[in-house]
Amino acid sequence: MTFNILSILPILVLAGFGMLVLVVDVMSARKLGEKNLLAYLSLAGIVIAAIVSRNSTATTLFSFNETFTIDNYALFFNILFLLSTGLVILISHSYIKREDINHGEYYALLMFSTIGMMLMASGADLLNIFIGLEVMSISIYILTGFKRSKLISNEASLKYFLLGAFATGFLLYGISLVYGTTGTIDLRQIASFVAGKGGVKDPLLLMGMGLIIVGLGFKVASVPFHAWVPDVYEGAPTAVTAFMSVGPKAAAFAAFMRIFLTAFGSSHYEWQKAIWILAVLTMTVGNVVAISQTNIKRMLAYSSIAHAGYLLVALVAANNMGVSGTLFYLLAYIFMNIGAFAIVIVLSQKGDVGMNIDDYAGLGFKHPMLAIAMTLFMFSMAGIPPMAGFVGKFYIFSAAIKSGYVGLAIIGVINSVISVYYYLRITVIMYMKEPVRDFHPLTISPLIVVAIAIAVVGTLHLGIFPSKVMEIAQRSILTLR
Amino acid sequence: MLNLISLVLLFPLIGTAINGLIGKKLRKETVGYIACGAIGMSFFVAILVFFGLLQLPPESRVFEKQLFNWIESGSFKAAAGLQVDPLSSLMILIITGVGFLIHIYSIGYMHHDKGYHRYFCYLNLFTFSMLLLVLGNNFLLMFIGWEAVGLCSYLLIGFWFEKKSASDAAKKAFIVNRVGDFGFALGIMLIFITFDTIDFTGVFHAASQGNIAVGSFTVTIITLLLFMGATGKSAQIPLYTWLPDAMEGPTPVSALIHAATMVTAGVYMIARCNVLFMLSPFTMTVVACIGAATALFAASIGLVQNDIKRVLAYSTVSQLGYMFLACGVGAFTAGVFHLMTHAFFKALLFLGSGSVIHALSGEQDMRKMGGLKKHIPITYRTFLVGTVAIAGIPPFAGFFSKDEILLEAFVRGNFIYWAVGALAALFTAFYMFRLLIMTFHGKSRVDHHAMEHLHESPKNMTVPLKILAVLALLGGFLGIPGASAINGFLSPVFGEHGHVETHGAEACGSHAACLPYLMMVISTGIAIAGIYLAYLMYIKSPELPKKLAERFSLIYKLLLNKYYIDEIYDALFVNPIKKISLLLWKRVDAQLIDGTVNGVAGFVRGFGSVLRLSQTGYVRNYAFYIVAGCIFIIVFVVFGK
């Protein structure tokens, strides 16, 4: 029995700070509206957890009876999750005040959800990954409905919960089938079982694998398990939308890659073809439907579906470049997507008014800095150099070509071209249309400015100097197989 | 001190950023101070770096600073790194030094312009790009600087873009340069294929190790492609046509970009790649021939032009020809030396002409000048120094450098190079004194309107003129035969082949040792002959030029119309391309491609709207999609073999 408290130190830190936030919130209940302390406390928790993660042991560590592992892969994702949660806290602070949902548990739920993500990236057996997924999801179900008085928010929350529970059923069923055929839920033991048989041949095991694809496909928002995404993204508070478009997606991919590369790595022929089709569907539907959106949150929702499609391309390629490219891409995606949502938050008004794409007309002249930042994020998502998104796509598509999936890479590039249309439309509207509304004096809190600045710097830095991060990503994936 | 080198680049970049981002809101004085201050500090650091380099022993005067790894893809590596050696340190001194003076001059010259901050932003950006070009330690970084100076040149030629002639000239400069840049880019690619690196050190080391045979096909192609780039940027035959038109830009820009620095980039590039060029005798011959031909050709056009800046422009083309002639015969030191002196006196001449134009409220036609000597005395005196320097009268700067080129052309090349160079020198002396006489001497032909506003330029314009005059007067002593400081300084870069050892101190015993002195006497004689001809034709018997023009009307017309080269290019290249483009646009693009694209877009949009319908908002529908997808996946995974 191995038990190493150090291995879960980041999780403990987050849990501790989450509960501290709850306690402090209750103790200072009288001073509603003035909850800056809670935000700072949560940020401190994030930073400390990040420091602890960084200082964790450099060698791979198994603990809790080998069900939990801390390796470079998990550490990379830990930093990724903490970064995204940190940025979301920065953009939430003024937003939840404006929307009158400034309750202390908001921050606590963000942190609990992050704990779930970390568990998913660190799980060494299927059950731990499942528990992580549930911890993460349940917090987000609540966060989605955080605007208690708003019908649309409640509806989104309920939809997400019902469908999420439904998809979880598939995942669990898949896990139990895998357990039934292999006799284990430990990823490495499954791997040796599969390798011993010379690949997965048992129909029941194959079915289990397929059901796991469904369960995780729901979380990464892959077509046809994506239908919840636009409705939920639109209904949720914008800051929560930003949160769930990056962190949970990254966590689901972390689990996806760990399960399929570690446990089923030796028989990737069986699952690659299914994911190939999912990737093509996801990219195409995401991009094509995004074109006809008029609400920016829905557009970003479809855009996030499309990005999941690109990431599935890397999963199909399943080579080192593809997997490290996924890590890189997720990091880039955090910067550009949270950045874009930050701008959306700044420009909307109380009650989330001003979410139409046409509301952005003339922004380039009224608020040049915001418009430049938004342009940068859009360019990055469209994959235009020298932004981070370009480099990420470059790695992913070249990984596909390396593995011989030239057709898939071509479909990806065509999709990327289609996406340019709706990303650049924002820029066109910002700079080439006369303003239809007057942006009244925006109240921009310093914290959100910090978040936008970090996102801008990150987007540009990863785009211009990608090699350093890519090196780290390449080192991080060595323990996967 | 060498470590400071990145600061040389940083200051102009900061200046660009400040004036570019918030220059509009700043006061004019502040904008000027920021721009000049940036270049001034850059110049100061360049001096420090120069002395830092001098402290090292001559053979180890190479310093590389790696800034960051930029691109790594397979075996292709490009780092952003700077290289300081005698050649680049001399170049940055010229760029920042002359650049600083021209920045100061610009404060006065551009004072009334509404695009003041834009102007200084571009000018700073240009300086940064030019510094990047000469400091980069690999071909790619050099190419980026190369393209960036091209961009700045485009922006500044078209600075007064409301004027159609200016925006046309800017476009012409950009497009003509594209032709050369295309060659340069191909050359770099071929270098990478051949040497598997684009670092200067790596390439030149491999080339000097004898891995590549002298005169081999590859190296000839590489050097010819590089030279093609040089002909574009440095305005040599056949790509020189953009430079005279580039005079549409503000005059300080002509002085900085189109005389002192950017146009010499081609010379710098060839000097930098001397190891490669020495491996290809054929390319060297091409370089020398093109250089000599350009020198003579451009000088002959300069004989009859009437626009003061155009004369200077053709003169620049011609002087650049000299530099290429020097490089082509292997006398890289002489080429770089002339580059330096030319930067001094040609910047002086351009700024002087700017002062004249400023005084005459924008008049550029020399036929409407004359007798300005007493009205703008400082401009006149400094201009005289520049004119004498370019004409090649000892001990002015131009004499030493031009004389060295002619000597080297004779010793290493052949008599024809020398003869062509000497004839061009005669032309140069003639047209420059023609310009001087028509502008400053004789009776005033200035119209009374301009006469009323006639004034000497303010101090911030005349002081740079004076400083440049001193440099044009004394700069040549750096390369005085026999005790040449510049030869010794540059010899680590060019090795043994850089210059001819002339021990002038020895007694004039043998025939060979006498040659330099004989040459000096001859070239001085040529210069004086040219000046006398100008005196004869424009002061003593002013009716003579008209008579000559009538008598040899064919030649006169040919020269006045610049050999009709622009018209020939139009007929040969521009118009056919325009016609083909029109066809491609109307038929292929507008109908075929647009039709296809719009069709596809319509289809995608329609498809999107249909798919959108599946988004019903009902959970039961969504759950159904999940189940359907699940069935599909399971069927596919389990049975899809």
Short mmCIF file of N, CA, C and O in Angstrom, two decimals, chain A residues 241-344:
data_model
loop_
_atom_site.label_atom_id
_atom_site.label_comp_id
_atom_site.label_asym_id
_atom_site.label_seq_id
_atom_site.Cartn_x
_atom_site.Cartn_y
_atom_site.Cartn_z
N THR A 241 -19.27 30.14 -18.66
CA THR A 241 -19.09 29.61 -20.01
C THR A 241 -17.61 29.58 -20.36
O THR A 241 -17.09 28.60 -20.90
N ALA A 242 -16.93 30.68 -20.04
CA ALA A 242 -15.49 30.73 -20.29
C ALA A 242 -14.80 29.58 -19.58
O ALA A 242 -13.94 28.89 -20.13
N PHE A 243 -15.23 29.36 -18.33
CA PHE A 243 -14.60 28.31 -17.52
C PHE A 243 -14.82 26.94 -18.15
O PHE A 243 -13.90 26.15 -18.32
N MET A 244 -16.08 26.66 -18.52
CA MET A 244 -16.32 25.29 -18.97
C MET A 244 -15.90 25.06 -20.41
O MET A 244 -15.84 23.92 -20.86
N SER A 245 -15.56 26.13 -21.12
CA SER A 245 -15.10 25.90 -22.49
C SER A 245 -13.64 25.48 -22.53
O SER A 245 -13.16 25.00 -23.55
N VAL A 246 -12.90 25.71 -21.45
CA VAL A 246 -11.48 25.35 -21.50
C VAL A 246 -11.12 24.22 -20.53
O VAL A 246 -10.67 23.15 -20.94
N GLY A 247 -11.33 24.47 -19.22
CA GLY A 247 -10.85 23.52 -18.21
C GLY A 247 -11.40 22.11 -18.41
O GLY A 247 -10.65 21.15 -18.59
N PRO A 248 -12.75 21.94 -18.35
CA PRO A 248 -13.30 20.58 -18.48
C PRO A 248 -12.93 19.92 -19.79
O PRO A 248 -12.69 18.71 -19.85
N LYS A 249 -12.83 20.73 -20.85
CA LYS A 249 -12.44 20.16 -22.14
C LYS A 249 -11.02 19.60 -22.04
O LYS A 249 -10.75 18.47 -22.47
N ALA A 250 -10.14 20.41 -21.44
CA ALA A 250 -8.76 19.96 -21.29
C ALA A 250 -8.70 18.71 -20.43
O ALA A 250 -7.97 17.76 -20.73
N ALA A 251 -9.51 18.70 -19.35
CA ALA A 251 -9.48 17.55 -18.46
C ALA A 251 -9.98 16.30 -19.17
O ALA A 251 -9.41 15.21 -19.03
N ALA A 252 -11.05 16.47 -19.96
CA ALA A 252 -11.57 15.32 -20.69
C ALA A 252 -10.54 14.80 -21.67
O ALA A 252 -10.38 13.59 -21.84
N PHE A 253 -9.81 15.72 -22.32
CA PHE A 253 -8.77 15.25 -23.25
C PHE A 253 -7.63 14.59 -22.48
O PHE A 253 -7.04 13.61 -22.97
N ALA A 254 -7.32 15.12 -21.30
CA ALA A 254 -6.28 14.49 -20.50
C ALA A 254 -6.65 13.04 -20.20
O ALA A 254 -5.83 12.12 -20.36
N ALA A 255 -7.92 12.83 -19.81
CA ALA A 255 -8.36 11.47 -19.51
C ALA A 255 -8.42 10.63 -20.78
O ALA A 255 -7.99 9.47 -20.80
N PHE A 256 -8.96 11.22 -21.82
CA PHE A 256 -9.05 10.55 -23.12
C PHE A 256 -7.69 9.97 -23.53
O PHE A 256 -7.55 8.78 -23.84
N MET A 257 -6.68 10.86 -23.49
CA MET A 257 -5.37 10.43 -23.96
C MET A 257 -4.76 9.41 -23.02
O MET A 257 -4.12 8.46 -23.45
N ARG A 258 -4.99 9.63 -21.71
CA ARG A 258 -4.37 8.69 -20.79
C ARG A 258 -5.00 7.29 -20.96
O ARG A 258 -4.29 6.29 -21.02
N ILE A 259 -6.32 7.25 -21.06
CA ILE A 259 -6.97 5.95 -21.21
C ILE A 259 -6.58 5.30 -22.54
O ILE A 259 -6.15 4.15 -22.59
N PHE A 260 -6.72 6.04 -23.61
CA PHE A 260 -6.55 5.39 -24.91
C PHE A 260 -5.11 5.16 -25.31
O PHE A 260 -4.83 4.24 -26.06
N LEU A 261 -4.20 5.99 -24.80
CA LEU A 261 -2.80 5.76 -25.15
C LEU A 261 -2.15 4.77 -24.19
O LEU A 261 -1.32 3.97 -24.59
N THR A 262 -2.51 4.85 -22.91
CA THR A 262 -1.89 3.93 -21.95
C THR A 262 -2.56 2.55 -22.01
O THR A 262 -1.90 1.54 -22.25
N ALA A 263 -3.89 2.56 -21.82
CA ALA A 263 -4.56 1.26 -21.71
C ALA A 263 -4.76 0.59 -23.07
O ALA A 263 -4.47 -0.58 -23.24
N PHE A 264 -5.25 1.36 -24.04
CA PHE A 264 -5.55 0.76 -25.35
C PHE A 264 -4.53 1.14 -26.41
O PHE A 264 -4.78 1.04 -27.60
N GLY A 265 -3.35 1.59 -25.95
CA GLY A 265 -2.35 2.09 -26.89
C GLY A 265 -1.92 1.04 -27.90
O GLY A 265 -1.65 1.36 -29.06
N SER A 266 -1.87 -0.20 -27.48
CA SER A 266 -1.33 -1.21 -28.38
C SER A 266 -2.34 -1.64 -29.44
O SER A 266 -1.99 -2.37 -30.36
N SER A 267 -3.59 -1.21 -29.30
CA SER A 267 -4.53 -1.59 -30.35
C SER A 267 -5.26 -0.37 -30.87
O SER A 267 -6.48 -0.33 -30.93
N HIS A 268 -4.45 0.62 -31.19
CA HIS A 268 -5.10 1.87 -31.58
C HIS A 268 -5.82 1.75 -32.91
O HIS A 268 -6.65 2.55 -33.25
N TYR A 269 -5.50 0.69 -33.65
CA TYR A 269 -6.19 0.53 -34.94
C TYR A 269 -7.69 0.47 -34.74
O TYR A 269 -8.46 1.00 -35.53
N GLU A 270 -8.12 -0.16 -33.62
CA GLU A 270 -9.55 -0.36 -33.40
C GLU A 270 -10.29 0.95 -33.12
O GLU A 270 -11.42 1.13 -33.57
N TRP A 271 -9.67 1.79 -32.33
CA TRP A 271 -10.42 3.01 -31.98
C TRP A 271 -10.14 4.19 -32.87
O TRP A 271 -10.91 5.13 -32.94
N GLN A 272 -9.01 4.14 -33.60
CA GLN A 272 -8.65 5.30 -34.40
C GLN A 272 -9.70 5.65 -35.44
O GLN A 272 -10.03 6.81 -35.66
N LYS A 273 -10.26 4.58 -36.05
CA LYS A 273 -11.19 4.86 -37.15
C LYS A 273 -12.47 5.53 -36.65
O LYS A 273 -12.99 6.44 -37.29
N ALA A 274 -12.91 5.10 -35.47
CA ALA A 274 -14.11 5.72 -34.92
C ALA A 274 -13.85 7.19 -34.60
O ALA A 274 -14.66 8.07 -34.91
N ILE A 275 -12.68 7.42 -34.01
CA ILE A 275 -12.38 8.81 -33.65
C ILE A 275 -12.13 9.64 -34.90
O ILE A 275 -12.43 10.84 -34.94
N TRP A 276 -11.60 8.99 -35.93
CA TRP A 276 -11.41 9.69 -37.21
C TRP A 276 -12.73 10.32 -37.64
O TRP A 276 -12.82 11.49 -37.98
N ILE A 277 -13.78 9.49 -37.60
CA ILE A 277 -15.08 9.99 -38.04
C ILE A 277 -15.61 11.07 -37.11
O ILE A 277 -16.10 12.11 -37.54
N LEU A 278 -15.44 10.84 -35.80
CA LEU A 278 -15.86 11.86 -34.84
C LEU A 278 -15.15 13.18 -35.12
O LEU A 278 -15.76 14.25 -35.09
N ALA A 279 -13.85 13.10 -35.39
CA ALA A 279 -13.06 14.31 -35.63
C ALA A 279 -13.61 15.07 -36.83
O ALA A 279 -13.82 16.28 -36.77
N VAL A 280 -13.85 14.34 -37.91
CA VAL A 280 -14.34 15.00 -39.13
C VAL A 280 -15.70 15.64 -38.87
O VAL A 280 -15.93 16.81 -39.18
N LEU A 281 -16.59 14.88 -38.23
CA LEU A 281 -17.92 15.41 -37.94
C LEU A 281 -17.83 16.64 -37.04
O LEU A 281 -18.49 17.65 -37.27
N THR A 282 -17.02 16.51 -36.01
CA THR A 282 -16.95 17.58 -35.01
C THR A 282 -16.42 18.86 -35.63
O THR A 282 -16.99 19.95 -35.45
N MET A 283 -15.31 18.74 -36.39
CA MET A 283 -14.76 19.94 -37.03
C MET A 283 -15.79 20.55 -37.97
O MET A 283 -16.03 21.76 -37.96
N THR A 284 -16.38 19.71 -38.80
CA THR A 284 -17.24 20.24 -39.86
C THR A 284 -18.50 20.86 -39.29
O THR A 284 -18.84 22.00 -39.63
N VAL A 285 -19.18 20.12 -38.42
CA VAL A 285 -20.42 20.67 -37.86
C VAL A 285 -20.13 21.93 -37.07
O VAL A 285 -20.79 22.96 -37.22
N GLY A 286 -19.08 21.89 -36.24
CA GLY A 286 -18.74 23.06 -35.43
C GLY A 286 -18.52 24.28 -36.29
O GLY A 286 -19.12 25.34 -36.07
N ASN A 287 -17.70 24.14 -37.30
CA ASN A 287 -17.36 25.30 -38.11
C ASN A 287 -18.51 25.76 -38.97
O ASN A 287 -18.76 26.95 -39.11
N VAL A 288 -19.21 24.80 -39.57
CA VAL A 288 -20.25 25.19 -40.51
C VAL A 288 -21.40 25.87 -39.79
O VAL A 288 -21.92 26.89 -40.24
N VAL A 289 -21.78 25.34 -38.64
CA VAL A 289 -22.92 25.94 -37.95
C VAL A 289 -22.51 27.26 -37.31
O VAL A 289 -23.32 28.18 -37.18
N ALA A 290 -21.24 27.38 -36.94
CA ALA A 290 -20.79 28.64 -36.34
C ALA A 290 -21.03 29.80 -37.29
O ALA A 290 -21.29 30.93 -36.86
N ILE A 291 -20.94 29.52 -38.58
CA ILE A 291 -21.08 30.59 -39.57
C ILE A 291 -22.43 31.30 -39.43
O ILE A 291 -22.52 32.51 -39.54
N SER A 292 -23.47 30.53 -39.17
CA SER A 292 -24.79 31.15 -39.19
C SER A 292 -25.24 31.67 -37.83
O SER A 292 -26.41 31.98 -37.65
N GLN A 293 -24.32 31.77 -36.86
CA GLN A 293 -24.71 32.25 -35.54
C GLN A 293 -24.72 33.76 -35.49
O GLN A 293 -23.91 34.43 -36.13
N THR A 294 -25.63 34.30 -34.71
CA THR A 294 -25.68 35.74 -34.55
C THR A 294 -25.34 36.14 -33.12
O THR A 294 -25.01 37.29 -32.86
N ASN A 295 -25.38 35.19 -32.19
CA ASN A 295 -25.06 35.47 -30.80
C ASN A 295 -23.62 35.05 -30.55
O ASN A 295 -23.22 33.93 -30.92
N ILE A 296 -22.86 35.94 -29.96
CA ILE A 296 -21.41 35.66 -29.88
C ILE A 296 -21.13 34.49 -28.96
O ILE A 296 -20.19 33.71 -29.21
N LYS A 297 -21.94 34.30 -27.93
CA LYS A 297 -21.68 33.16 -27.05
C LYS A 297 -21.94 31.85 -27.77
O LYS A 297 -21.21 30.87 -27.62
N ARG A 298 -23.01 31.84 -28.59
CA ARG A 298 -23.29 30.61 -29.36
C ARG A 298 -22.21 30.37 -30.40
O ARG A 298 -21.81 29.24 -30.64
N MET A 299 -21.75 31.49 -30.99
CA MET A 299 -20.68 31.33 -31.97
C MET A 299 -19.45 30.72 -31.31
O MET A 299 -18.83 29.80 -31.84
N LEU A 300 -19.11 31.26 -30.15
CA LEU A 300 -17.94 30.71 -29.45
C LEU A 300 -18.19 29.27 -29.01
O LEU A 300 -17.25 28.48 -28.93
N ALA A 301 -19.44 28.93 -28.75
CA ALA A 301 -19.75 27.55 -28.39
C ALA A 301 -19.45 26.61 -29.56
O ALA A 301 -18.76 25.60 -29.41
N TYR A 302 -19.93 27.01 -30.75
CA TYR A 302 -19.63 26.17 -31.92
C TYR A 302 -18.15 26.17 -32.23
O TYR A 302 -17.57 25.16 -32.65
N SER A 303 -17.53 27.33 -32.03
CA SER A 303 -16.08 27.38 -32.24
C SER A 303 -15.39 26.42 -31.29
O SER A 303 -14.44 25.73 -31.67
N SER A 304 -15.89 26.30 -30.07
CA SER A 304 -15.24 25.37 -29.13
C SER A 304 -15.48 23.92 -29.55
O SER A 304 -14.61 23.07 -29.35
N ILE A 305 -16.63 23.66 -30.16
CA ILE A 305 -16.84 22.32 -30.72
C ILE A 305 -15.81 22.03 -31.81
O ILE A 305 -15.17 20.99 -31.85
N ALA A 306 -15.64 23.04 -32.69
CA ALA A 306 -14.69 22.87 -33.79
C ALA A 306 -13.28 22.61 -33.27
O ALA A 306 -12.56 21.75 -33.78
N HIS A 307 -12.91 23.34 -32.21
CA HIS A 307 -11.56 23.13 -31.67
C HIS A 307 -11.42 21.73 -31.09
O HIS A 307 -10.35 21.12 -31.20
N ALA A 308 -12.49 21.24 -30.48
CA ALA A 308 -12.43 19.86 -30.00
C ALA A 308 -12.16 18.92 -31.17
O ALA A 308 -11.44 17.93 -31.04
N GLY A 309 -12.73 19.26 -32.33
CA GLY A 309 -12.50 18.45 -33.52
C GLY A 309 -11.03 18.41 -33.91
O GLY A 309 -10.47 17.36 -34.19
N TYR A 310 -10.39 19.61 -33.88
CA TYR A 310 -8.95 19.63 -34.21
C TYR A 310 -8.17 18.75 -33.23
O TYR A 310 -7.24 18.03 -33.62
N LEU A 311 -8.56 18.84 -31.95
CA LEU A 311 -7.82 18.07 -30.95
C LEU A 311 -8.04 16.57 -31.16
O LEU A 311 -7.13 15.77 -30.92
N LEU A 312 -9.23 16.19 -31.63
CA LEU A 312 -9.46 14.77 -31.93
C LEU A 312 -8.57 14.31 -33.08
O LEU A 312 -8.14 13.15 -33.12
N VAL A 313 -8.28 15.22 -34.01
CA VAL A 313 -7.35 14.88 -35.09
C VAL A 313 -6.02 14.42 -34.50
O VAL A 313 -5.44 13.41 -34.92
N ALA A 314 -5.55 15.19 -33.50
CA ALA A 314 -4.29 14.83 -32.86
C ALA A 314 -4.39 13.47 -32.17
O ALA A 314 -3.45 12.69 -32.16
N LEU A 315 -5.57 13.18 -31.62
CA LEU A 315 -5.74 11.90 -30.94
C LEU A 315 -5.70 10.76 -31.95
O LEU A 315 -5.15 9.69 -31.67
N VAL A 316 -6.25 11.00 -33.13
CA VAL A 316 -6.18 9.99 -34.18
C VAL A 316 -4.73 9.73 -34.56
O VAL A 316 -4.30 8.60 -34.70
N ALA A 317 -3.98 10.82 -34.73
CA ALA A 317 -2.57 10.66 -35.12
C ALA A 317 -1.83 9.86 -34.05
O ALA A 317 -1.01 9.00 -34.38
N ALA A 318 -2.12 10.15 -32.78
CA ALA A 318 -1.60 9.36 -31.67
C ALA A 318 -0.09 9.18 -31.68
O ALA A 318 0.42 8.24 -31.11
N ASN A 319 0.63 10.07 -32.32
CA ASN A 319 2.09 10.01 -32.22
C ASN A 319 2.56 11.10 -31.26
O ASN A 319 1.77 11.90 -30.77
N ASN A 320 3.88 11.11 -31.01
CA ASN A 320 4.39 12.05 -30.01
C ASN A 320 4.06 13.49 -30.35
O ASN A 320 3.69 14.28 -29.49
N MET A 321 4.20 13.82 -31.63
CA MET A 321 3.95 15.19 -32.02
C MET A 321 2.48 15.54 -31.79
O MET A 321 2.16 16.65 -31.34
N GLY A 322 1.60 14.60 -32.10
CA GLY A 322 0.18 14.87 -31.93
C GLY A 322 -0.18 15.08 -30.47
O GLY A 322 -0.92 16.00 -30.12
N VAL A 323 0.34 14.21 -29.60
CA VAL A 323 -0.04 14.29 -28.19
C VAL A 323 0.56 15.53 -27.55
O VAL A 323 -0.13 16.29 -26.86
N SER A 324 1.85 15.78 -27.83
CA SER A 324 2.43 17.00 -27.25
C SER A 324 1.78 18.22 -27.90
O SER A 324 1.61 19.26 -27.25
N GLY A 325 1.41 18.09 -29.19
CA GLY A 325 0.70 19.18 -29.85
C GLY A 325 -0.63 19.47 -29.17
O GLY A 325 -1.04 20.62 -29.06
N THR A 326 -1.30 18.42 -28.70
CA THR A 326 -2.56 18.62 -27.99
C THR A 326 -2.34 19.43 -26.71
O THR A 326 -3.09 20.35 -26.41
N LEU A 327 -1.29 19.07 -25.99
CA LEU A 327 -0.98 19.82 -24.78
C LEU A 327 -0.74 21.29 -25.10
O LEU A 327 -1.24 22.19 -24.42
N PHE A 328 0.04 21.48 -26.15
CA PHE A 328 0.34 22.84 -26.56
C PHE A 328 -0.93 23.58 -26.97
O PHE A 328 -1.19 24.70 -26.57
N TYR A 329 -1.75 22.88 -27.75
CA TYR A 329 -2.97 23.49 -28.27
C TYR A 329 -3.90 23.89 -27.15
O TYR A 329 -4.50 24.96 -27.15
N LEU A 330 -4.03 23.00 -26.14
CA LEU A 330 -4.92 23.29 -25.02
C LEU A 330 -4.46 24.54 -24.28
O LEU A 330 -5.26 25.39 -23.89
N LEU A 331 -3.14 24.66 -24.13
CA LEU A 331 -2.60 25.84 -23.44
C LEU A 331 -2.92 27.10 -24.26
O LEU A 331 -3.40 28.11 -23.73
N ALA A 332 -2.66 27.00 -25.56
CA ALA A 332 -2.96 28.14 -26.43
C ALA A 332 -4.44 28.47 -26.37
O ALA A 332 -4.84 29.64 -26.32
N TYR A 333 -5.27 27.43 -26.34
CA TYR A 333 -6.71 27.61 -26.36
C TYR A 333 -7.18 28.33 -25.10
O TYR A 333 -8.10 29.15 -25.13
N ILE A 334 -6.54 28.01 -23.97
CA ILE A 334 -6.88 28.71 -22.73
C ILE A 334 -6.71 30.20 -22.90
O ILE A 334 -7.61 30.99 -22.60
N PHE A 335 -5.54 30.59 -23.43
CA PHE A 335 -5.28 32.03 -23.57
C PHE A 335 -6.27 32.68 -24.52
O PHE A 335 -6.91 33.67 -24.19
N MET A 336 -6.43 32.09 -25.71
CA MET A 336 -7.23 32.82 -26.69
C MET A 336 -8.71 32.78 -26.37
O MET A 336 -9.42 33.76 -26.57
N ASN A 337 -9.18 31.66 -25.82
CA ASN A 337 -10.61 31.56 -25.57
C ASN A 337 -11.03 32.36 -24.34
O ASN A 337 -12.01 33.10 -24.39
N ILE A 338 -10.28 32.23 -23.25
CA ILE A 338 -10.64 33.03 -22.08
C ILE A 338 -10.47 34.51 -22.41
O ILE A 338 -11.26 35.35 -21.96
N GLY A 339 -9.44 34.82 -23.20
CA GLY A 339 -9.27 36.21 -23.62
C GLY A 339 -10.50 36.72 -24.34
O GLY A 339 -11.02 37.81 -24.04
N ALA A 340 -11.00 35.91 -25.29
CA ALA A 340 -12.17 36.33 -26.06
C ALA A 340 -13.37 36.50 -25.13
O ALA A 340 -14.12 37.49 -25.23
N PHE A 341 -13.57 35.57 -24.20
CA PHE A 341 -14.70 35.68 -23.29
C PHE A 341 -14.56 36.90 -22.38
O PHE A 341 -15.56 37.54 -22.02
N ALA A 342 -13.31 37.21 -22.01
CA ALA A 342 -13.10 38.40 -21.17
C ALA A 342 -13.60 39.64 -21.90
O ALA A 342 -14.27 40.50 -21.31
N ILE A 343 -13.29 39.72 -23.20
CA ILE A 343 -13.75 40.88 -23.97
C ILE A 343 -15.28 40.87 -24.04
O ILE A 343 -15.92 41.92 -23.92
N VAL A 344 -15.85 39.70 -24.25
CA VAL A 344 -17.31 39.61 -24.30
C VAL A 344 -17.92 40.12 -23.00
O VAL A 344 -18.89 40.87 -23.00
#
